Amino acid sequence: MGLDNLSPPRGSKSSAKRRGRGHGSGLGKTSGRGHKGQKSRSGASIPAWFEGGQMPLYRRTPKRGFKPHRRTEWHIVNLSELDRVEGSGIDPQALRASGIIRGTDRPVKILGRGDVGRAVDVRAHAFSASAREKIEAAGGTARVIE
């Protein structure tokens, strides 16, 4: 036996159903589509969300709220994460280098969760009130950059 004379086991392969090839085939005339109706026509495929012409669920339910299309998306950094940055000067480039934020394309906001273990000079685009208090209580400075 070689690779050139392998064959699949008997009964494991079935030939394709040849539709519309006479009554004797069992799939002649209507080709298994039944009689008339939308789904018997060629090219007929009804979307999964179509509900037969009744008002669709999405349009029946009320819509509320909106998302402002020009809102500012921030990089959020908590005080507990600042200990992972080497040195006393912390800015967006230092946060990027230490892997806390992914890129410098968005502004950085410092939030007050956690504590600062040392005096650090933090430069960011925005600070929460509690973050500013904790940084200054530890002997550091919080500077806003544009």
Coordinates of C-alpha atoms in Angstrom, one line a residue:
M1 CA 0.0 0.0 0.0
G2 CA 1.3 3.4 -0.9
L3 CA 0.1 7.0 -0.9
D4 CA -0.8 6.6 -4.6
N5 CA -3.5 4.0 -4.0
L6 CA -5.3 5.2 -0.8
S7 CA -9.1 5.4 -1.0
P8 CA -11.7 6.6 1.6
P9 CA -13.7 3.9 3.4
R10 CA -16.9 2.7 1.7
G11 CA -19.9 4.9 2.7
S12 CA -17.8 7.8 4.0
K13 CA -18.3 9.9 0.9
S14 CA -21.6 10.8 -0.7
S15 CA -22.1 12.4 -4.1
A16 CA -23.6 15.9 -4.4
K17 CA -27.4 16.1 -4.8
R18 CA -28.1 17.1 -8.4
R19 CA -31.2 19.2 -8.1
G20 CA -33.6 19.9 -10.9
R21 CA -32.6 16.9 -13.0
G22 CA -35.9 15.1 -13.5
H23 CA -38.6 13.4 -11.3
G24 CA -36.6 10.2 -11.0
S25 CA -33.9 11.8 -9.0
G26 CA -36.3 12.7 -6.2
L27 CA -35.1 16.4 -6.5
G28 CA -36.6 17.3 -9.8
K29 CA -39.1 20.0 -10.7
T30 CA -39.2 22.2 -7.5
S31 CA -35.7 21.0 -6.4
G32 CA -36.7 20.6 -2.8
R33 CA -38.0 24.2 -2.4
G34 CA -41.7 23.4 -2.1
H35 CA -44.4 25.2 -4.1
K36 CA -44.3 29.0 -4.7
G37 CA -43.7 31.5 -2.0
Q38 CA -40.8 33.9 -1.2
K39 CA -38.3 31.2 -0.3
S40 CA -38.9 29.3 -3.6
R41 CA -37.7 32.1 -5.8
S42 CA -34.2 32.4 -7.1
G43 CA -32.0 34.8 -5.3
A44 CA -34.3 34.8 -2.3
S45 CA -32.6 35.0 1.0
I46 CA -34.4 36.6 4.0
P47 CA -32.1 38.5 6.5
A48 CA -32.0 36.9 9.9
W49 CA -33.4 40.1 11.5
F50 CA -36.5 40.2 9.2
E51 CA -39.7 39.7 11.2
G52 CA -42.2 39.2 8.4
G53 CA -43.0 42.8 7.8
Q54 CA -44.1 43.6 11.4
M55 CA -42.3 46.5 13.1
P56 CA -38.9 45.2 14.0
L57 CA -37.8 44.8 17.7
Y58 CA -35.1 47.5 17.3
R59 CA -37.6 50.0 16.0
R60 CA -40.3 49.1 18.6
T61 CA -38.0 49.8 21.6
P62 CA -37.4 53.3 22.9
K63 CA -34.0 54.9 22.3
R64 CA -32.4 57.0 25.0
G65 CA -29.2 59.0 25.5
F66 CA -26.3 59.8 23.1
K67 CA -22.5 59.8 22.9
P68 CA -20.9 63.1 22.1
H69 CA -18.9 62.6 19.0
R70 CA -16.1 65.0 20.0
R71 CA -15.5 63.9 23.6
T72 CA -12.0 63.7 25.0
E73 CA -10.8 60.1 25.6
W74 CA -8.2 60.1 28.4
H75 CA -5.4 57.7 29.4
I76 CA -6.4 57.1 33.0
V77 CA -3.6 56.6 35.5
N78 CA -4.0 56.0 39.2
L79 CA -1.5 57.1 41.9
S80 CA -0.9 53.5 42.8
E81 CA 0.6 52.9 39.3
L82 CA 3.1 55.8 39.6
D83 CA 5.4 53.7 41.8
R84 CA 6.3 51.6 38.7
V85 CA 7.9 54.6 37.1
E86 CA 11.6 55.1 37.7
G87 CA 12.9 58.5 38.7
S88 CA 11.2 61.5 40.3
G89 CA 10.0 63.2 37.0
I90 CA 6.9 61.6 35.6
D91 CA 5.4 62.7 32.3
P92 CA 3.5 61.0 29.5
Q93 CA 6.7 59.8 27.9
A94 CA 7.9 58.2 31.1
L95 CA 4.5 56.5 31.6
R96 CA 4.8 55.2 28.0
A97 CA 8.3 53.9 28.6
S98 CA 7.3 52.0 31.7
G99 CA 4.3 50.4 30.0
I100 CA 1.6 52.1 32.0
I101 CA 0.0 53.7 29.0
R102 CA 0.0 52.4 25.4
G103 CA 0.7 55.6 23.4
T104 CA 1.0 59.3 23.8
D105 CA -1.8 60.1 21.3
R106 CA -4.4 60.8 24.1
P107 CA -4.2 63.2 27.0
V108 CA -3.3 61.7 30.4
K109 CA -5.4 62.2 33.6
I110 CA -4.1 61.2 37.0
L111 CA -6.7 59.9 39.5
G112 CA -6.4 59.5 43.3
R113 CA -6.8 55.8 43.9
G114 CA -3.9 54.5 45.9
D115 CA -1.0 56.4 47.5
V116 CA 2.3 58.0 46.4
G117 CA 5.2 56.5 48.3
R118 CA 7.7 59.3 47.4
A119 CA 7.9 62.9 46.4
V120 CA 7.4 63.0 42.6
D121 CA 7.1 65.8 40.0
V122 CA 4.1 64.7 37.9
R123 CA 3.3 66.4 34.6
A124 CA -0.1 65.5 33.1
H125 CA -2.9 67.0 31.2
A126 CA -5.4 66.8 34.1
F127 CA -5.5 65.8 37.8
S128 CA -8.4 64.9 40.0
A129 CA -8.6 66.9 43.2
S130 CA -7.7 64.0 45.5
A131 CA -4.7 63.0 43.3
R132 CA -3.4 66.6 43.5
E133 CA -3.8 66.6 47.3
K134 CA -2.0 63.3 47.7
I135 CA 0.9 64.2 45.4
E136 CA 1.4 67.5 47.2
A137 CA 1.0 65.9 50.7
A138 CA 3.9 63.5 49.8
G139 CA 6.1 66.5 48.9
G140 CA 5.7 66.4 45.2
T141 CA 4.3 68.7 42.6
A142 CA 1.4 68.3 40.1
R143 CA 1.8 70.3 37.0
V144 CA -0.8 70.6 34.2
I145 CA 0.6 70.5 30.7
E146 CA -1.2 71.6 27.5

